[in-house]
mmCIF file of C-alpha atoms in Angstrom:
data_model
loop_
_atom_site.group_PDB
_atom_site.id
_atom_site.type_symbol
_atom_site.label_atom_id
_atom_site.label_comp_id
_atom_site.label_asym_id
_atom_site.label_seq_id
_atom_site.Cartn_x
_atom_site.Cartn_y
_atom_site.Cartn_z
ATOM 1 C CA UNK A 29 -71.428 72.861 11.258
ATOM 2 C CA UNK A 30 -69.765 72.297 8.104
ATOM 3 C CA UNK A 31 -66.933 74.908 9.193
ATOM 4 C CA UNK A 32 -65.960 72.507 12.274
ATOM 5 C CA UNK A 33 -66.098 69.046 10.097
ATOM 6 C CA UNK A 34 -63.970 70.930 7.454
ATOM 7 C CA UNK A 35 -62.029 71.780 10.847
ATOM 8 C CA UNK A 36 -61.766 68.330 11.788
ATOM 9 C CA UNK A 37 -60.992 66.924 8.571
ATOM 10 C CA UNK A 38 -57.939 69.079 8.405
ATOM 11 C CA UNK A 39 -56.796 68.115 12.184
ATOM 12 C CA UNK A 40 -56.897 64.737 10.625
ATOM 13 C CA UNK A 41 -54.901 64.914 7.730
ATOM 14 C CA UNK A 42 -52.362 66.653 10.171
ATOM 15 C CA UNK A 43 -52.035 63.805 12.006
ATOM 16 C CA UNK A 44 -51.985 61.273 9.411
ATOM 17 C CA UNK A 45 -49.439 63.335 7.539
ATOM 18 C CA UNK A 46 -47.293 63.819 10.656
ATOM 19 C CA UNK A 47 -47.250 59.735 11.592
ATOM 20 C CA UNK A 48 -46.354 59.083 8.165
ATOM 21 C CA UNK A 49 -43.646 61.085 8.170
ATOM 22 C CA UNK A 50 -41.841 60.213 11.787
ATOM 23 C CA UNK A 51 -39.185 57.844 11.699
ATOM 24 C CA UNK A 52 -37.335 56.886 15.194
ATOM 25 C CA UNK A 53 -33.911 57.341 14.941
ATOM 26 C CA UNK A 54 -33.284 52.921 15.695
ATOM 27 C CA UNK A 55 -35.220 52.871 12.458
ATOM 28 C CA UNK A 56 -32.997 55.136 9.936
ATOM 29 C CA UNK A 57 -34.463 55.687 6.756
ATOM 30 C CA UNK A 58 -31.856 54.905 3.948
ATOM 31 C CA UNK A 59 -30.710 58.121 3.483
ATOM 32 C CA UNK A 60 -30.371 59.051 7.070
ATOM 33 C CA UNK A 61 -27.737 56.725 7.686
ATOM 34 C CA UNK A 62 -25.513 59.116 5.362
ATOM 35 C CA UNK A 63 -23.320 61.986 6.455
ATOM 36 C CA UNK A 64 -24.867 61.955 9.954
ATOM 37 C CA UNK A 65 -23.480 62.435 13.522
ATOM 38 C CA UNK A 66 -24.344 60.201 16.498
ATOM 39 C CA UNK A 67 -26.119 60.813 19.578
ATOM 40 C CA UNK A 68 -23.143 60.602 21.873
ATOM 41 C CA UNK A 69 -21.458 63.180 24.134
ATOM 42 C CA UNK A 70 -18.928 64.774 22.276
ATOM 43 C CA UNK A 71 -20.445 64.759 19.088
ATOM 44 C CA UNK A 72 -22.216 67.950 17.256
ATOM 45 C CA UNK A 73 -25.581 67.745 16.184
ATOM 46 C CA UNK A 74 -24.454 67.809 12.190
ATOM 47 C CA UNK A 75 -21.840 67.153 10.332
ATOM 48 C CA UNK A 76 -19.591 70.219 9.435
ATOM 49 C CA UNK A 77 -16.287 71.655 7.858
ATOM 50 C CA UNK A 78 -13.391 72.096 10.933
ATOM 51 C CA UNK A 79 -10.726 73.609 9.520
ATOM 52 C CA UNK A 80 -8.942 73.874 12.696
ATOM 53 C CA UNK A 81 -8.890 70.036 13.039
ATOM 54 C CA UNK A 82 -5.719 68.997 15.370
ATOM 55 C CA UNK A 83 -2.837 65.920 14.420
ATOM 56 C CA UNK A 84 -4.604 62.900 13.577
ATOM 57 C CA UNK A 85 -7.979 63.960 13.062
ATOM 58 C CA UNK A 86 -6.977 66.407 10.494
ATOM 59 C CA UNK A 87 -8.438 64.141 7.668
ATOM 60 C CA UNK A 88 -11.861 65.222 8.757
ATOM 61 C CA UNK A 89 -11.810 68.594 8.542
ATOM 62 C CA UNK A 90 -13.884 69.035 5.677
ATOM 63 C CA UNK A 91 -16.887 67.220 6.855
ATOM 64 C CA UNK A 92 -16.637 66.638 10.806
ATOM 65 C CA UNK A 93 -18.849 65.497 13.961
ATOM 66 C CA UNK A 94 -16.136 66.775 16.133
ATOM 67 C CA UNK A 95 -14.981 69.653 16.908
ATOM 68 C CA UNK A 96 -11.202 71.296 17.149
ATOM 69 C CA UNK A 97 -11.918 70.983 20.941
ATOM 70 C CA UNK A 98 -12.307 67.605 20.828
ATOM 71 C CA UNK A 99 -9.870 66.394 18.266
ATOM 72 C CA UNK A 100 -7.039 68.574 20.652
ATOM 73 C CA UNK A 101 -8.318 66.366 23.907
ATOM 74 C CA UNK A 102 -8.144 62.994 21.666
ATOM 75 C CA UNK A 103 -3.901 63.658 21.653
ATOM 76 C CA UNK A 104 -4.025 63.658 25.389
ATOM 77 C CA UNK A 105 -2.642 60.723 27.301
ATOM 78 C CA UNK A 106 -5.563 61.374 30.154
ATOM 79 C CA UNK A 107 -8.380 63.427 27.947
ATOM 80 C CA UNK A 108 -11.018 65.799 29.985
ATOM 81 C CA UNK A 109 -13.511 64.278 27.251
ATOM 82 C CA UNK A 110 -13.532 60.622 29.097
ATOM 83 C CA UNK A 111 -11.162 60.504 31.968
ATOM 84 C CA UNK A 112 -9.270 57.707 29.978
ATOM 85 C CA UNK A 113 -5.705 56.950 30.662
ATOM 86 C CA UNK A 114 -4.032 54.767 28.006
ATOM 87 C CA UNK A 115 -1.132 54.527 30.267
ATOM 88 C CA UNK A 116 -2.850 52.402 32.921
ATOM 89 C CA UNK A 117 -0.184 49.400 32.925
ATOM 90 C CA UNK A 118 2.583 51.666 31.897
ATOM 91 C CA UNK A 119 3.812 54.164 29.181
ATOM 92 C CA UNK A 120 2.035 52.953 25.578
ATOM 93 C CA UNK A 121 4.469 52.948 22.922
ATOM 94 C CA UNK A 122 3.685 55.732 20.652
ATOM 95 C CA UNK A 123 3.558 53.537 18.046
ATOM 96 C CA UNK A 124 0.946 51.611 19.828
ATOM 97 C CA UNK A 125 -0.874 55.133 21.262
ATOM 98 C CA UNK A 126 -1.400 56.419 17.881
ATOM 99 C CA UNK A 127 -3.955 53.770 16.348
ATOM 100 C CA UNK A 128 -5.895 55.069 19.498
ATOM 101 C CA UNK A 129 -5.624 58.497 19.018
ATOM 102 C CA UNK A 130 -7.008 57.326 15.213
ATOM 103 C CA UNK A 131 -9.372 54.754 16.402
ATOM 104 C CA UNK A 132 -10.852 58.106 18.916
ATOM 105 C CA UNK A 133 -10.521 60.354 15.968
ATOM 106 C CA UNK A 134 -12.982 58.055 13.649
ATOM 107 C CA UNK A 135 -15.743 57.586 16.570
ATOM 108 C CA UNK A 136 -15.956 61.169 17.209
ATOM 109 C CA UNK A 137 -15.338 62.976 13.559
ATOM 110 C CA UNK A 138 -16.339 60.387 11.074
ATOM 111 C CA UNK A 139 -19.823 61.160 9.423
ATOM 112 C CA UNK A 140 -19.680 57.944 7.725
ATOM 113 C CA UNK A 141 -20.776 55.391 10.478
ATOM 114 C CA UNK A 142 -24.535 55.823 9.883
ATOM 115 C CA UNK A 143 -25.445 52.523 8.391
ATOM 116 C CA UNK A 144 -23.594 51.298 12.174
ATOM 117 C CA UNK A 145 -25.017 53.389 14.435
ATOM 118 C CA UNK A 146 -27.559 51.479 17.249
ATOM 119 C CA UNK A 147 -29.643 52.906 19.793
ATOM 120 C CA UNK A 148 -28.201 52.537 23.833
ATOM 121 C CA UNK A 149 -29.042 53.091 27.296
ATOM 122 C CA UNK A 150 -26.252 54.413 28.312
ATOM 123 C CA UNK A 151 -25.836 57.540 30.950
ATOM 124 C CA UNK A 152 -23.305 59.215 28.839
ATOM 125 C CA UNK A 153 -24.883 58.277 24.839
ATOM 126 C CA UNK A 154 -27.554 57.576 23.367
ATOM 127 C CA UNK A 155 -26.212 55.842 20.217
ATOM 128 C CA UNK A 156 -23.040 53.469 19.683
ATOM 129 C CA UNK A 157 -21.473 51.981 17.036
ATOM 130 C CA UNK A 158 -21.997 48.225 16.187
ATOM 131 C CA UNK A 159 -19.671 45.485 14.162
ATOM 132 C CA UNK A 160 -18.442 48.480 11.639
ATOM 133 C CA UNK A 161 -16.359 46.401 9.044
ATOM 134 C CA UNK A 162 -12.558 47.598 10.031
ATOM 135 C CA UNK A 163 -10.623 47.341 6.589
ATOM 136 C CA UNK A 164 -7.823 44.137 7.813
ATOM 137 C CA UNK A 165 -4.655 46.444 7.073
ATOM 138 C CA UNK A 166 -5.967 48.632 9.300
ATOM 139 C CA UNK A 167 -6.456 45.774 12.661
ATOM 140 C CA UNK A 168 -3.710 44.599 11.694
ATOM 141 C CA UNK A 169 -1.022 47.112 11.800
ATOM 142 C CA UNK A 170 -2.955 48.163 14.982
ATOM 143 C CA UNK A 171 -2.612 44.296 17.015
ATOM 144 C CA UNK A 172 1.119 44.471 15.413
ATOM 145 C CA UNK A 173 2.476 47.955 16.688
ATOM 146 C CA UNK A 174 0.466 47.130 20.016
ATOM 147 C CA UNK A 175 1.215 43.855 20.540
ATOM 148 C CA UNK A 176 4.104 44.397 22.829
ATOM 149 C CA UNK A 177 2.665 47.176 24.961
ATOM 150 C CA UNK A 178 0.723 46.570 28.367
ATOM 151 C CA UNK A 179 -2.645 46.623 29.591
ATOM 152 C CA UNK A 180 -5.074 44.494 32.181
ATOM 153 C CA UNK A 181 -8.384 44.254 30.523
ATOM 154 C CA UNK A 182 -9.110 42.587 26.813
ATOM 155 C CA UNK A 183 -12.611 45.006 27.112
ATOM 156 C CA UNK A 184 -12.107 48.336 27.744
ATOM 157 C CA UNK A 185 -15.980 49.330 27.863
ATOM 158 C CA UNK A 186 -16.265 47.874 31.209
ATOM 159 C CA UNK A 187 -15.172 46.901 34.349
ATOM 160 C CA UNK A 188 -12.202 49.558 35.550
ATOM 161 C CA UNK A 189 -11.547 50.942 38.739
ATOM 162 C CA UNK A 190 -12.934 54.099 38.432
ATOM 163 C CA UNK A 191 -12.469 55.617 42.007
ATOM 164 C CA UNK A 192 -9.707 57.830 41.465
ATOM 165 C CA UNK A 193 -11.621 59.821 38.780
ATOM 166 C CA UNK A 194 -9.818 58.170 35.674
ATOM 167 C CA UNK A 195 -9.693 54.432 34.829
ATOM 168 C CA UNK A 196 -7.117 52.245 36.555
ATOM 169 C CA UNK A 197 -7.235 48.507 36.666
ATOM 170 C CA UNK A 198 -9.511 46.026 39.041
ATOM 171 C CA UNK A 199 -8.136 44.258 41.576
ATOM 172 C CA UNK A 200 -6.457 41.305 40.610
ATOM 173 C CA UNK A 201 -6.273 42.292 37.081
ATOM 174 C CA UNK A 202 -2.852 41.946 35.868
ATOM 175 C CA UNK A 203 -0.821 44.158 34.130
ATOM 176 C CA UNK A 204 0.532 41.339 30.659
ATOM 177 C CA UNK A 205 1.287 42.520 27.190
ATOM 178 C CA UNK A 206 -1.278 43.280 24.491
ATOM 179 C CA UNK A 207 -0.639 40.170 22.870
ATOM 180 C CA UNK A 208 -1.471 38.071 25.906
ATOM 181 C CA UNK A 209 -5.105 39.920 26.325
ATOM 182 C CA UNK A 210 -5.605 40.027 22.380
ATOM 183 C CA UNK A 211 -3.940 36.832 20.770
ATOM 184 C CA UNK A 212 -4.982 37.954 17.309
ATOM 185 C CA UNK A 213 -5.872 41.245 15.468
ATOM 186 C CA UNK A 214 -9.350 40.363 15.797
ATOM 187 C CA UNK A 215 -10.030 39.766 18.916
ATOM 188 C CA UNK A 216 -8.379 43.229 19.659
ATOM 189 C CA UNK A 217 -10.251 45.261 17.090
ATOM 190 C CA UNK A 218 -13.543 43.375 17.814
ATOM 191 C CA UNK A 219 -13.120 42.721 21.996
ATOM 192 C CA UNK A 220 -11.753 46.204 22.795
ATOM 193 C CA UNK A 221 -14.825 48.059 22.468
ATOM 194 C CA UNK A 222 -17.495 45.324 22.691
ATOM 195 C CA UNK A 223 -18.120 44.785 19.091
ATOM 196 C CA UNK A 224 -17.843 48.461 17.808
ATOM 197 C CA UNK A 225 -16.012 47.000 14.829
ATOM 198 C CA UNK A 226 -16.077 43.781 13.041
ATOM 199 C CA UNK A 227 -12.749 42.673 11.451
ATOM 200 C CA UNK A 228 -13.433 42.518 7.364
ATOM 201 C CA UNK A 229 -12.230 40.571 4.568
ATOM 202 C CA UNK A 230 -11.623 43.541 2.246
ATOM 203 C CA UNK A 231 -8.671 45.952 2.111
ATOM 204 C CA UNK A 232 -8.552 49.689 2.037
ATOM 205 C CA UNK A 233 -9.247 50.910 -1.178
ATOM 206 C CA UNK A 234 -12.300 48.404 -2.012
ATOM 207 C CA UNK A 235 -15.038 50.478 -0.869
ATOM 208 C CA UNK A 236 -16.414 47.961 1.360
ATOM 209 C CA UNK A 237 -14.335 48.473 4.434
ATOM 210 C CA UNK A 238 -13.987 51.506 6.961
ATOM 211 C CA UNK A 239 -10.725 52.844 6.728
ATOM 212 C CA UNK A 240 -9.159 54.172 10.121
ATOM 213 C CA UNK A 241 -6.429 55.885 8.159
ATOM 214 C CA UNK A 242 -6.743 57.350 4.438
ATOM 215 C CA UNK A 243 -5.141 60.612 3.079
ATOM 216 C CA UNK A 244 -7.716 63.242 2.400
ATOM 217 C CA UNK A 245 -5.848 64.772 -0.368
ATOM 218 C CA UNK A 246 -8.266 61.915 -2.434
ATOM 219 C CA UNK A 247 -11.267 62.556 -0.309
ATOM 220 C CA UNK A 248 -12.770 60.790 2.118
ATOM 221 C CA UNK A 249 -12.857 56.959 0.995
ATOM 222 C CA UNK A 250 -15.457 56.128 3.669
ATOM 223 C CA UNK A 251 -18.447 58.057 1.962
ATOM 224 C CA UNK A 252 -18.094 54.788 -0.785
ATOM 225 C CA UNK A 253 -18.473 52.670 1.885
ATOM 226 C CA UNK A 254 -21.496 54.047 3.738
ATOM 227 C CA UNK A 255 -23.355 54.533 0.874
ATOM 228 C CA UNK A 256 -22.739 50.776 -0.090
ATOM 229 C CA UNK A 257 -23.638 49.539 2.837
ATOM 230 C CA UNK A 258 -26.834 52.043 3.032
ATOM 231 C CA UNK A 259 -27.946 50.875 -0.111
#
């Protein structure tokens, strides 16, 4: 007798222990939201050194949620990794094209979106990214090297013509200039992916902004800023 209350006092502390302990991923603990990966479909599980990190995505070698694969595909006009055709109103100017390839490179390698990341129900993710404070350098140089390039849609989450396999615009949509979709830098860095980033005040450098672009000869400056923000 006392062998199976001793028995059942231990099953209890199990379970007590084991609730205690369980956090759902919507409800990070602080540290969790640092140096982590999201639940997406390209993603890795961890964060990890890729030394074989292609073009633009290079910067994250060191610590990455992508890997070489993946950063290759990003420098595609139509990547295997969405079916995603920048060129749907037209060639992109490759000054335009590469603050995509940059904006891709941060959503899939960047460890440093923790304090950002939201739960979805989405078919292809379980976790997005939501109103990540975009240093204003950065959306700006983006709306101005962009602004004279073409597309059809001001959200580019939603709503294509998917029935040829890759995205092509609606009917009716019509095919205008960047600027004409997105009058200002914000509402192209906020509208273009539903709210993944949120235009900030600060400038590179400040440690309270996400910077698409930074040279990781002086390390990563984002780790500053999610650990800021974390805090």
């Amino acid at each position: 007798m006392d062998m199976a209350r001793q028995m059942m006092q231990l099953l209890l502390l199990a379970l007590v222990t084991a609730s205690g302990s369980a956090q759902p991923r919507s409800a990070r603990a602080r540290m969790d939201l640092l140096n982590v990966c999201m639940n997406a479909k390209h993603h890795k599980a961890q964060p990890s050194p890729e030394d074989e990190l292609y073009g633009q995505c290079s910067p994250w070698k060191k610590n990455a949620c992508c890997t070489a694969n993946t950063s290759q595909e990003l420098h595609k006009d139509t990547s295997r990794l969405y079916n995603f055709n920048w060129d749907h109103c037209g060639k992109m100017e490759p000054a335009c094209k590469r603050h995509f390839i940059q904006d891709a490179c941060l959503y899939e390698c960047s460890p440093n979106l923790g304090p950002w990341i939201r739960q979805v129900n989405q078919s292809w993710r379980k976790e997005r990214i939501l109103n990540v404070p975009l240093c204003k350098e950065d959306c700006e140089r983006w709306w101005e090297d962009c602004r004279t390039s073409y597309t059809c849609k001001s959200n580019w989450h939603k709503g294509w013509n998917w029935t040829s396999g890759i995205n092509e615009c609606p009917a009716r949509a019509l095919c205008r200039t960047f600027e004409s979709y997105f009058p200002t830098p914000a509402a192209l860095c906020e509208g273009l992916w539903s709210h993944s980033f949120k235009v900030s005040n600060y400038s590179g450098g400040s440690g309270r902004c996400i910077q698409m672009w930074f040279d990781s000869a002086q390390g990563n400056a984002n780790e500053e800023v999610a650990k800021f923000y974390a805090a």
